[in-house]
């Protein structure tokens, strides 16, 4: 009897439905044509639009919106290579382009702009009765989070489906690991660790004719008000996994971070945060973007009987002797038996969305992703201030990042990176 059978043979196990897990399907069922509009036509947005098209039959992308014309042009050219023509009259440019797209006959909107704009765009989508796929994180500040939570309730009242870009929740290896933990494979959870350590991210040199606003939009992942810092932009994936696996949200956070290598923007290079989940359970959460350092992305969950480690294509459970007692068996490629393949979680997200719409099986991930984003915001502010930040404090904070008016030109904001504590008197 194999290892997986040993674990699963003890007692009744909870089903996917009982655990709130999405089905893993090869494609969504056929049904009436669904048209999607894409807001934010950069690399991730264009990728998400192709993921939508790959989710099943009778799906189209028919409208585009972005602040920059050349982004629209590049996106249209990519679609054209695959025989997809998006008419000029359905391409909208400018800060208000999302409003114009909402007036078209699309059924679904894909929100993939910098996350500062997500609450406003989500609210407009639901007001216009559109189903939504929106990328994570879903806001950059507590004011934005409360807006997302309010709009999520409105979406539910209207029966509008919402899927977010936390693709690990749609990834089969993570789903199977979660099921093992939920069914007692590691016992009671007592500790966790999450990490996303990598080299620096992309940046663009400022050109002479770029205004402040244009420069920041073209370098959005280097500015706190647009990205929320990388503890939100990337590390929220790992933070969300810990919240998901523990089925809890932390009550407080304390930690630190700093900036030593960055030459642009106002963000930190690294964060190290301790999230307190109560009853002695804490999670150490770290992320770093510095060249020439050890890299790694993953999550560790420790229980009273063993522990799980989830990394890229290697999800396993160990006992305290270090022996593997369960591991996810990845399907092999027909072309290369040594190459592991997993169903693309990026496509599974859209399969789940289209399936929910066509089968009237309601789904709305906005709240859970908003709360994981808020967890990351709490950790960020703990590092920025050097103080312990509680869940209630961050949930009720009036912090709002960014300008109140959106137009190309001078941005009247100070961009000094945060320094915690007080000076030493000597």
CSV table of C-alpha atoms in Angstrom, one decimal:
chain,number,residue,atom,x,y,z
A,1,UNK,CA,0.0,0.0,0.0
A,2,UNK,CA,1.5,3.4,-1.0
A,3,UNK,CA,2.2,6.3,1.2
A,4,UNK,CA,-0.9,8.2,0.1
A,5,UNK,CA,-3.1,5.3,0.9
A,6,UNK,CA,-1.6,4.9,4.4
A,7,UNK,CA,-2.5,8.5,5.2
A,8,UNK,CA,-6.0,8.4,3.6
A,9,UNK,CA,-7.0,5.1,5.1
A,10,UNK,CA,-7.7,6.4,8.6
A,11,UNK,CA,-11.3,7.6,9.0
A,12,UNK,CA,-13.7,9.5,6.8
A,13,UNK,CA,-12.1,12.3,4.8
A,14,UNK,CA,-13.8,15.5,4.0
A,15,UNK,CA,-14.8,16.0,0.3
A,16,UNK,CA,-13.8,18.9,-1.9
A,17,UNK,CA,-17.2,20.3,-1.6
A,18,UNK,CA,-17.1,20.2,2.2
A,19,UNK,CA,-13.7,21.9,2.1
A,20,UNK,CA,-14.9,24.6,-0.3
A,21,UNK,CA,-12.5,23.5,-3.0
A,22,UNK,CA,-12.9,24.2,-6.8
A,23,UNK,CA,-13.2,21.4,-9.3
A,24,UNK,CA,-10.2,20.7,-11.5
A,25,UNK,CA,-11.5,20.4,-15.0
A,26,UNK,CA,-9.9,20.1,-18.4
A,27,UNK,CA,-12.2,22.9,-19.6
A,28,UNK,CA,-15.4,24.7,-18.7
A,29,UNK,CA,-18.6,23.4,-20.2
A,30,UNK,CA,-20.0,24.8,-23.4
A,31,UNK,CA,-22.8,27.3,-23.1
A,32,UNK,CA,-23.9,30.7,-24.3
A,33,UNK,CA,-21.2,33.0,-25.7
A,34,UNK,CA,-19.3,34.9,-23.0
A,35,UNK,CA,-17.6,38.1,-24.0
A,36,UNK,CA,-14.7,39.6,-21.9
A,37,UNK,CA,-13.2,43.0,-21.7
A,38,UNK,CA,-9.7,43.5,-20.5
A,39,UNK,CA,-8.8,46.6,-18.3
A,40,UNK,CA,-5.0,46.8,-18.1
A,41,UNK,CA,-3.4,45.5,-21.2
A,42,UNK,CA,0.2,44.9,-19.9
A,43,UNK,CA,2.0,41.6,-19.7
A,44,UNK,CA,-0.2,40.0,-16.9
A,45,UNK,CA,-3.4,41.4,-18.2
A,46,UNK,CA,-2.8,40.1,-21.8
A,47,UNK,CA,-1.8,36.8,-20.3
A,48,UNK,CA,-5.0,36.7,-18.3
A,49,UNK,CA,-7.1,37.4,-21.4
A,50,UNK,CA,-5.5,34.5,-23.2
A,51,UNK,CA,-6.1,32.3,-20.1
A,52,UNK,CA,-9.8,33.2,-20.3
A,53,UNK,CA,-9.9,32.2,-24.0
A,54,UNK,CA,-8.2,28.9,-23.1
A,55,UNK,CA,-10.8,28.0,-20.4
A,56,UNK,CA,-13.4,26.5,-22.8
A,57,UNK,CA,-15.5,26.9,-25.9
A,58,UNK,CA,-17.5,29.9,-27.0
A,59,UNK,CA,-15.4,32.6,-25.3
A,60,UNK,CA,-14.3,35.9,-26.8
A,61,UNK,CA,-12.3,39.0,-25.8
A,62,UNK,CA,-14.0,41.9,-27.5
A,63,UNK,CA,-12.8,45.1,-25.7
A,64,UNK,CA,-9.6,46.6,-24.3
A,65,UNK,CA,-8.9,49.6,-22.0
A,66,UNK,CA,-5.6,51.0,-20.8
A,67,UNK,CA,-4.0,54.4,-19.9
A,68,UNK,CA,-1.4,54.0,-22.7
A,69,UNK,CA,-2.2,53.7,-26.4
A,70,UNK,CA,0.9,51.7,-27.2
A,71,UNK,CA,-0.1,49.1,-24.7
A,72,UNK,CA,-3.4,48.7,-26.5
A,73,UNK,CA,-1.6,48.4,-29.8
A,74,UNK,CA,0.8,45.7,-28.5
A,75,UNK,CA,-2.1,43.7,-27.0
A,76,UNK,CA,-4.1,43.9,-30.2
A,77,UNK,CA,-1.1,42.7,-32.2
A,78,UNK,CA,-0.7,39.7,-29.9
A,79,UNK,CA,-4.4,38.8,-30.4
A,80,UNK,CA,-4.1,39.3,-34.2
A,81,UNK,CA,-1.3,36.7,-34.4
A,82,UNK,CA,-4.0,34.2,-33.3
A,83,UNK,CA,-6.6,35.4,-35.7
A,84,UNK,CA,-8.5,37.5,-33.1
A,85,UNK,CA,-9.5,41.0,-34.2
A,86,UNK,CA,-10.5,43.6,-31.6
A,87,UNK,CA,-12.1,46.5,-33.4
A,88,UNK,CA,-10.8,50.0,-32.9
A,89,UNK,CA,-14.2,51.2,-31.6
A,90,UNK,CA,-13.8,48.8,-28.7
A,91,UNK,CA,-10.4,50.0,-27.6
A,92,UNK,CA,-10.4,52.8,-25.0
A,93,UNK,CA,-7.5,54.9,-23.7
A,94,UNK,CA,-7.1,57.1,-20.7
A,95,UNK,CA,-7.8,57.1,-16.9
A,96,UNK,CA,-11.5,56.9,-17.7
A,97,UNK,CA,-11.2,54.1,-20.3
A,98,UNK,CA,-12.5,51.5,-17.9
A,99,UNK,CA,-15.9,53.4,-17.7
A,100,UNK,CA,-16.2,53.3,-21.5
A,101,UNK,CA,-15.4,49.6,-21.6
A,102,UNK,CA,-18.1,48.9,-19.1
A,103,UNK,CA,-20.6,50.4,-21.5
A,104,UNK,CA,-20.0,47.7,-24.1
A,105,UNK,CA,-21.8,44.4,-24.1
A,106,UNK,CA,-19.1,42.4,-22.4
A,107,UNK,CA,-20.3,39.8,-19.8
A,108,UNK,CA,-17.0,39.5,-17.9
A,109,UNK,CA,-14.3,42.1,-17.1
A,110,UNK,CA,-10.7,41.2,-16.4
A,111,UNK,CA,-9.1,43.7,-14.0
A,112,UNK,CA,-5.3,43.8,-14.4
A,113,UNK,CA,-4.1,47.4,-13.9
A,114,UNK,CA,-1.8,48.3,-11.0
A,115,UNK,CA,-3.7,47.3,-7.8
A,116,UNK,CA,-4.2,50.9,-6.6
A,117,UNK,CA,-7.0,51.2,-9.1
A,118,UNK,CA,-8.6,47.8,-8.3
A,119,UNK,CA,-11.3,49.0,-5.8
A,120,UNK,CA,-12.6,51.7,-8.1
A,121,UNK,CA,-12.6,49.3,-11.2
A,122,UNK,CA,-14.2,46.5,-9.2
A,123,UNK,CA,-17.0,48.8,-8.0
A,124,UNK,CA,-17.7,50.0,-11.5
A,125,UNK,CA,-17.8,46.4,-12.8
A,126,UNK,CA,-20.4,45.3,-10.3
A,127,UNK,CA,-22.4,48.5,-10.8
A,128,UNK,CA,-22.5,47.6,-14.5
A,129,UNK,CA,-23.5,44.0,-13.6
A,130,UNK,CA,-20.4,42.3,-15.0
A,131,UNK,CA,-18.8,39.1,-13.7
A,132,UNK,CA,-15.2,39.7,-12.7
A,133,UNK,CA,-11.8,38.2,-12.8
A,134,UNK,CA,-9.4,40.5,-10.9
A,135,UNK,CA,-5.7,40.1,-10.2
A,136,UNK,CA,-4.3,40.0,-6.7
A,137,UNK,CA,-3.7,42.0,-4.6
A,138,UNK,CA,-7.0,43.7,-4.6
A,139,UNK,CA,-6.0,47.0,-3.0
A,140,UNK,CA,-3.0,48.8,-1.5
A,141,UNK,CA,-4.5,50.3,1.7
A,142,UNK,CA,-7.3,49.8,4.3
A,143,UNK,CA,-9.7,52.3,2.6
A,144,UNK,CA,-9.4,50.2,-0.6
A,145,UNK,CA,-9.9,47.0,1.3
A,146,UNK,CA,-13.1,48.2,2.8
A,147,UNK,CA,-14.3,49.3,-0.6
A,148,UNK,CA,-13.6,45.8,-2.0
A,149,UNK,CA,-15.5,44.1,0.9
A,150,UNK,CA,-18.5,46.3,0.4
A,151,UNK,CA,-18.5,45.7,-3.4
A,152,UNK,CA,-18.1,41.9,-2.8
A,153,UNK,CA,-21.4,42.0,-0.8
A,154,UNK,CA,-23.0,43.9,-3.6
A,155,UNK,CA,-21.8,41.3,-6.2
A,156,UNK,CA,-23.2,38.5,-4.1
A,157,UNK,CA,-26.6,40.2,-3.9
A,158,UNK,CA,-26.6,40.4,-7.7
A,159,UNK,CA,-25.4,36.9,-8.3
A,160,UNK,CA,-22.2,38.1,-10.0
A,161,UNK,CA,-19.3,35.7,-9.9
A,162,UNK,CA,-15.8,36.9,-8.9
A,163,UNK,CA,-12.5,35.1,-9.2
A,164,UNK,CA,-9.2,36.6,-8.0
A,165,UNK,CA,-5.7,35.9,-9.1
A,166,UNK,CA,-4.6,33.8,-6.1
A,167,UNK,CA,-4.0,30.9,-8.4
A,168,UNK,CA,-2.6,28.5,-5.8
A,169,UNK,CA,-6.2,28.0,-4.6
A,170,UNK,CA,-6.8,26.6,-8.1
A,171,UNK,CA,-3.6,24.6,-8.4
A,172,UNK,CA,-4.0,20.9,-8.0
A,173,UNK,CA,-0.9,20.2,-6.0
A,174,UNK,CA,-1.8,22.9,-3.5
A,175,UNK,CA,-5.4,21.7,-3.3
A,176,UNK,CA,-4.3,18.1,-2.6
A,177,UNK,CA,-1.9,19.3,0.1
A,178,UNK,CA,-4.6,21.4,1.7
A,179,UNK,CA,-6.9,18.3,1.7
A,180,UNK,CA,-4.2,16.2,3.4
A,181,UNK,CA,-3.7,18.9,6.1
A,182,UNK,CA,-7.5,19.5,6.6
A,183,UNK,CA,-7.9,15.7,7.0
A,184,UNK,CA,-5.3,15.5,9.8
A,185,UNK,CA,-2.1,14.4,8.0
A,186,UNK,CA,0.1,16.7,10.1
A,187,UNK,CA,-2.1,16.9,13.2
A,188,UNK,CA,-3.0,20.3,14.8
A,189,UNK,CA,-1.2,23.2,13.1
A,190,UNK,CA,1.2,24.9,15.5
A,191,UNK,CA,3.5,27.1,13.3
A,192,UNK,CA,4.0,28.2,9.7
A,193,UNK,CA,6.5,29.9,7.5
A,194,UNK,CA,6.0,31.7,4.1
A,195,UNK,CA,8.7,33.2,1.9
A,196,UNK,CA,9.2,34.9,-1.5
A,197,UNK,CA,12.9,35.8,-2.0
A,198,UNK,CA,14.1,36.8,-5.4
A,199,UNK,CA,16.3,39.3,-7.3
A,200,UNK,CA,15.3,42.8,-8.2
A,201,UNK,CA,12.2,43.3,-10.4
A,202,UNK,CA,12.0,45.2,-13.7
A,203,UNK,CA,12.4,49.0,-13.9
A,204,UNK,CA,12.3,51.5,-16.7
A,205,UNK,CA,14.6,54.5,-17.0
A,206,UNK,CA,12.7,57.8,-17.1
A,207,UNK,CA,12.5,59.5,-20.5
A,208,UNK,CA,12.7,63.2,-20.9
A,209,UNK,CA,9.1,63.7,-22.0
A,210,UNK,CA,7.6,61.6,-19.2
A,211,UNK,CA,5.7,63.5,-16.5
A,212,UNK,CA,5.7,62.4,-12.9
A,213,UNK,CA,2.5,60.4,-13.3
A,214,UNK,CA,3.6,58.7,-16.5
A,215,UNK,CA,7.0,57.7,-15.0
A,216,UNK,CA,5.3,56.2,-12.0
A,217,UNK,CA,2.7,54.3,-14.0
A,218,UNK,CA,5.4,52.9,-16.2
A,219,UNK,CA,7.3,51.8,-13.1
A,220,UNK,CA,4.3,51.0,-11.0
A,221,UNK,CA,5.8,48.1,-9.1
A,222,UNK,CA,8.5,50.4,-7.7
A,223,UNK,CA,6.0,52.8,-5.9
A,224,UNK,CA,4.1,52.0,-2.7
A,225,UNK,CA,0.9,53.8,-3.8
A,226,UNK,CA,0.6,51.8,-7.0
A,227,UNK,CA,1.8,48.4,-5.9
A,228,UNK,CA,1.5,48.3,-2.1
A,229,UNK,CA,5.2,47.2,-1.9
A,230,UNK,CA,6.3,43.7,-2.8
A,231,UNK,CA,4.9,42.2,0.4
A,232,UNK,CA,1.6,42.8,-1.3
A,233,UNK,CA,2.5,42.5,-5.0
A,234,UNK,CA,4.1,39.0,-4.9
A,235,UNK,CA,4.3,37.8,-1.3
A,236,UNK,CA,0.5,38.0,-0.8
A,237,UNK,CA,0.4,34.6,-2.7
A,238,UNK,CA,2.3,32.9,0.2
A,239,UNK,CA,0.5,34.8,2.9
A,240,UNK,CA,-2.8,33.7,1.3
A,241,UNK,CA,-1.7,30.1,1.4
A,242,UNK,CA,-1.0,30.3,5.2
A,243,UNK,CA,-4.4,31.9,5.8
A,244,UNK,CA,-6.0,29.2,3.6
A,245,UNK,CA,-4.2,26.2,5.2
A,246,UNK,CA,-4.7,27.4,8.8
A,247,UNK,CA,-8.3,28.7,8.0
A,248,UNK,CA,-7.5,31.7,10.1
A,249,UNK,CA,-6.5,35.3,9.8
A,250,UNK,CA,-3.8,36.8,12.2
A,251,UNK,CA,-4.8,39.1,15.1
A,252,UNK,CA,-1.6,41.1,14.9
A,253,UNK,CA,1.8,41.6,13.2
A,254,UNK,CA,5.2,42.8,14.3
A,255,UNK,CA,8.4,42.9,12.2
A,256,UNK,CA,10.9,44.9,10.3
A,257,UNK,CA,12.2,45.6,6.8
A,258,UNK,CA,14.6,47.9,5.1
A,259,UNK,CA,16.0,49.3,1.9
A,260,UNK,CA,19.7,49.0,1.0
A,261,UNK,CA,19.9,48.2,-2.8
A,262,UNK,CA,17.0,49.8,-4.5
A,263,UNK,CA,17.7,52.9,-6.7
A,264,UNK,CA,14.1,53.7,-7.7
A,265,UNK,CA,10.8,54.3,-6.1
A,266,UNK,CA,10.1,54.3,-2.4
A,267,UNK,CA,9.7,50.6,-1.5
A,268,UNK,CA,11.7,48.3,0.8
A,269,UNK,CA,14.1,45.6,-0.3
A,270,UNK,CA,13.0,43.1,2.3
A,271,UNK,CA,10.5,42.3,5.0
A,272,UNK,CA,10.5,39.9,8.0
A,273,UNK,CA,7.2,39.7,9.8
A,274,UNK,CA,5.8,37.6,12.6
A,275,UNK,CA,2.0,37.1,12.2
A,276,UNK,CA,0.2,36.1,15.4
A,277,UNK,CA,-2.8,33.8,14.7
A,278,UNK,CA,-3.7,33.3,18.4
A,279,UNK,CA,-3.4,30.4,20.8
A,280,UNK,CA,0.4,30.2,20.3
A,281,UNK,CA,0.2,29.8,16.5
A,282,UNK,CA,2.4,32.2,14.6
A,283,UNK,CA,3.8,32.4,11.0
A,284,UNK,CA,7.1,33.9,10.0
A,285,UNK,CA,6.7,35.7,6.7
A,286,UNK,CA,9.7,37.0,4.8
A,287,UNK,CA,10.3,38.4,1.3
A,288,UNK,CA,13.2,40.0,-0.4
A,289,UNK,CA,14.1,41.5,-3.8
A,290,UNK,CA,18.0,41.8,-3.8
A,291,UNK,CA,20.4,40.4,-6.4
A,292,UNK,CA,23.1,38.0,-5.4
A,293,UNK,CA,21.2,36.4,-2.5
A,294,UNK,CA,19.6,33.0,-1.9
A,295,UNK,CA,16.3,32.8,-3.7
A,296,UNK,CA,13.2,30.7,-2.9
A,297,UNK,CA,9.4,30.8,-2.9
A,298,UNK,CA,7.2,28.5,-0.8
A,299,UNK,CA,5.3,27.8,2.4
A,300,UNK,CA,5.9,25.5,5.4
A,301,UNK,CA,3.1,24.4,7.8
A,302,UNK,CA,4.1,22.6,11.0
A,303,UNK,CA,1.7,20.4,12.9
A,304,UNK,CA,1.8,18.1,15.9
A,305,UNK,CA,2.4,15.0,13.8
A,306,UNK,CA,4.5,16.4,10.9
A,307,UNK,CA,5.0,19.2,8.5
A,308,UNK,CA,4.3,20.2,4.9
A,309,UNK,CA,6.6,22.0,2.4
A,310,UNK,CA,5.1,23.5,-0.7
A,311,UNK,CA,7.5,24.8,-3.4
A,312,UNK,CA,7.5,24.9,-7.2
A,313,UNK,CA,6.4,21.4,-8.4
A,314,UNK,CA,7.4,19.8,-5.0
A,315,UNK,CA,4.6,19.6,-2.5
A,316,UNK,CA,5.3,17.0,0.2
A,317,UNK,CA,4.5,16.1,3.8
A,318,UNK,CA,7.1,14.8,6.2
A,319,UNK,CA,7.2,13.2,9.7
A,320,UNK,CA,9.6,14.5,12.3
A,321,UNK,CA,12.2,11.9,11.3
A,322,UNK,CA,12.4,13.7,8.0
A,323,UNK,CA,10.8,10.9,6.0
A,324,UNK,CA,8.3,11.8,3.3
A,325,UNK,CA,4.9,10.4,4.3
A,326,UNK,CA,3.0,11.9,1.4
A,327,UNK,CA,3.8,13.7,-1.8
A,328,UNK,CA,1.7,15.0,-4.7
A,329,UNK,CA,2.4,12.9,-7.8
A,330,UNK,CA,2.7,15.3,-10.8
A,331,UNK,CA,1.6,14.0,-14.2
A,332,UNK,CA,4.4,13.5,-16.6
A,333,UNK,CA,4.8,15.0,-20.1
A,334,UNK,CA,4.3,12.6,-23.0
A,335,UNK,CA,7.2,14.2,-24.8
A,336,UNK,CA,9.6,14.0,-21.8
A,337,UNK,CA,8.8,11.4,-19.1
A,338,UNK,CA,11.2,13.2,-16.7
A,339,UNK,CA,9.4,16.5,-17.1
A,340,UNK,CA,6.7,17.2,-14.5
A,341,UNK,CA,3.6,19.0,-15.6
A,342,UNK,CA,0.7,20.5,-13.7
A,343,UNK,CA,-2.6,21.8,-15.0
A,344,UNK,CA,-2.1,25.5,-15.4
A,345,UNK,CA,-3.6,27.2,-12.4
A,346,UNK,CA,-3.8,30.4,-14.5
A,347,UNK,CA,-6.3,28.7,-16.8
A,348,UNK,CA,-8.0,26.8,-14.0
A,349,UNK,CA,-9.0,30.2,-12.4
A,350,UNK,CA,-10.9,31.0,-15.6
A,351,UNK,CA,-12.3,27.5,-16.0
A,352,UNK,CA,-13.7,27.9,-12.5
A,353,UNK,CA,-15.2,31.3,-13.3
A,354,UNK,CA,-16.8,30.3,-16.6
A,355,UNK,CA,-18.1,27.0,-15.1
A,356,UNK,CA,-19.7,28.9,-12.2
A,357,UNK,CA,-21.4,31.4,-14.6
A,358,UNK,CA,-22.7,28.7,-17.0
A,359,UNK,CA,-23.8,26.2,-14.3
A,360,UNK,CA,-25.2,28.7,-11.8
A,361,UNK,CA,-22.8,27.5,-9.1
A,362,UNK,CA,-22.1,30.8,-7.5
A,363,UNK,CA,-18.5,31.7,-6.6
A,364,UNK,CA,-17.0,34.9,-5.1
A,365,UNK,CA,-13.4,35.0,-3.9
A,366,UNK,CA,-13.3,38.8,-3.3
A,367,UNK,CA,-13.6,38.7,0.5
A,368,UNK,CA,-11.0,36.0,1.1
A,369,UNK,CA,-8.4,37.8,-1.2
A,370,UNK,CA,-9.3,41.1,0.4
A,371,UNK,CA,-8.5,39.7,3.8
A,372,UNK,CA,-5.3,38.2,2.7
A,373,UNK,CA,-4.3,41.5,1.1
A,374,UNK,CA,-5.2,43.2,4.4
A,375,UNK,CA,-2.9,40.7,6.2
A,376,UNK,CA,-0.1,41.8,4.0
A,377,UNK,CA,-0.9,45.5,4.6
A,378,UNK,CA,-0.8,44.8,8.3
A,379,UNK,CA,2.7,43.3,8.0
A,380,UNK,CA,3.9,46.1,5.8
A,381,UNK,CA,2.8,48.8,8.3
A,382,UNK,CA,4.3,46.8,11.1
A,383,UNK,CA,7.7,47.0,9.3
A,384,UNK,CA,7.3,50.6,8.2
A,385,UNK,CA,6.5,51.8,11.8
A,386,UNK,CA,8.4,49.3,13.9
A,387,UNK,CA,5.2,48.8,16.0
A,388,UNK,CA,2.8,45.9,16.6
A,389,UNK,CA,-0.2,46.4,14.4
A,390,UNK,CA,-3.5,44.7,15.3
A,391,UNK,CA,-6.1,43.4,12.9
A,392,UNK,CA,-8.7,45.9,14.2
A,393,UNK,CA,-6.3,48.8,13.9
A,394,UNK,CA,-5.5,48.1,10.2
A,395,UNK,CA,-9.1,47.2,9.3
A,396,UNK,CA,-10.3,50.5,10.7
A,397,UNK,CA,-7.4,52.6,9.5
A,398,UNK,CA,-8.2,55.7,7.4
A,399,UNK,CA,-4.9,55.2,5.4
A,400,UNK,CA,-5.4,56.0,1.7
A,401,UNK,CA,-2.3,55.9,-0.6
A,402,UNK,CA,-1.8,57.9,-3.8
A,403,UNK,CA,-3.1,61.1,-5.4
A,404,UNK,CA,-6.8,62.0,-5.4
A,405,UNK,CA,-6.7,63.2,-9.0
A,406,UNK,CA,-5.5,61.1,-11.9
A,407,UNK,CA,-4.0,63.0,-14.8
A,408,UNK,CA,-0.7,63.1,-16.6
A,409,UNK,CA,1.6,65.8,-15.2
A,410,UNK,CA,3.1,66.8,-11.9
A,411,UNK,CA,2.2,64.6,-8.9
A,412,UNK,CA,2.2,66.5,-5.6
A,413,UNK,CA,3.5,63.7,-3.4
A,414,UNK,CA,6.6,63.1,-1.3
A,415,UNK,CA,8.4,59.9,-2.0
A,416,UNK,CA,10.6,59.1,1.0
A,417,UNK,CA,10.8,55.5,2.0
A,418,UNK,CA,9.6,54.7,5.5
A,419,UNK,CA,12.0,54.7,8.4
A,420,UNK,CA,10.7,53.2,11.7
A,421,UNK,CA,11.5,54.4,15.2
A,422,UNK,CA,13.1,57.6,16.4
A,423,UNK,CA,16.7,58.9,16.0
A,424,UNK,CA,19.4,58.1,18.5
A,425,UNK,CA,20.4,61.1,20.6
A,426,UNK,CA,24.2,61.4,20.9
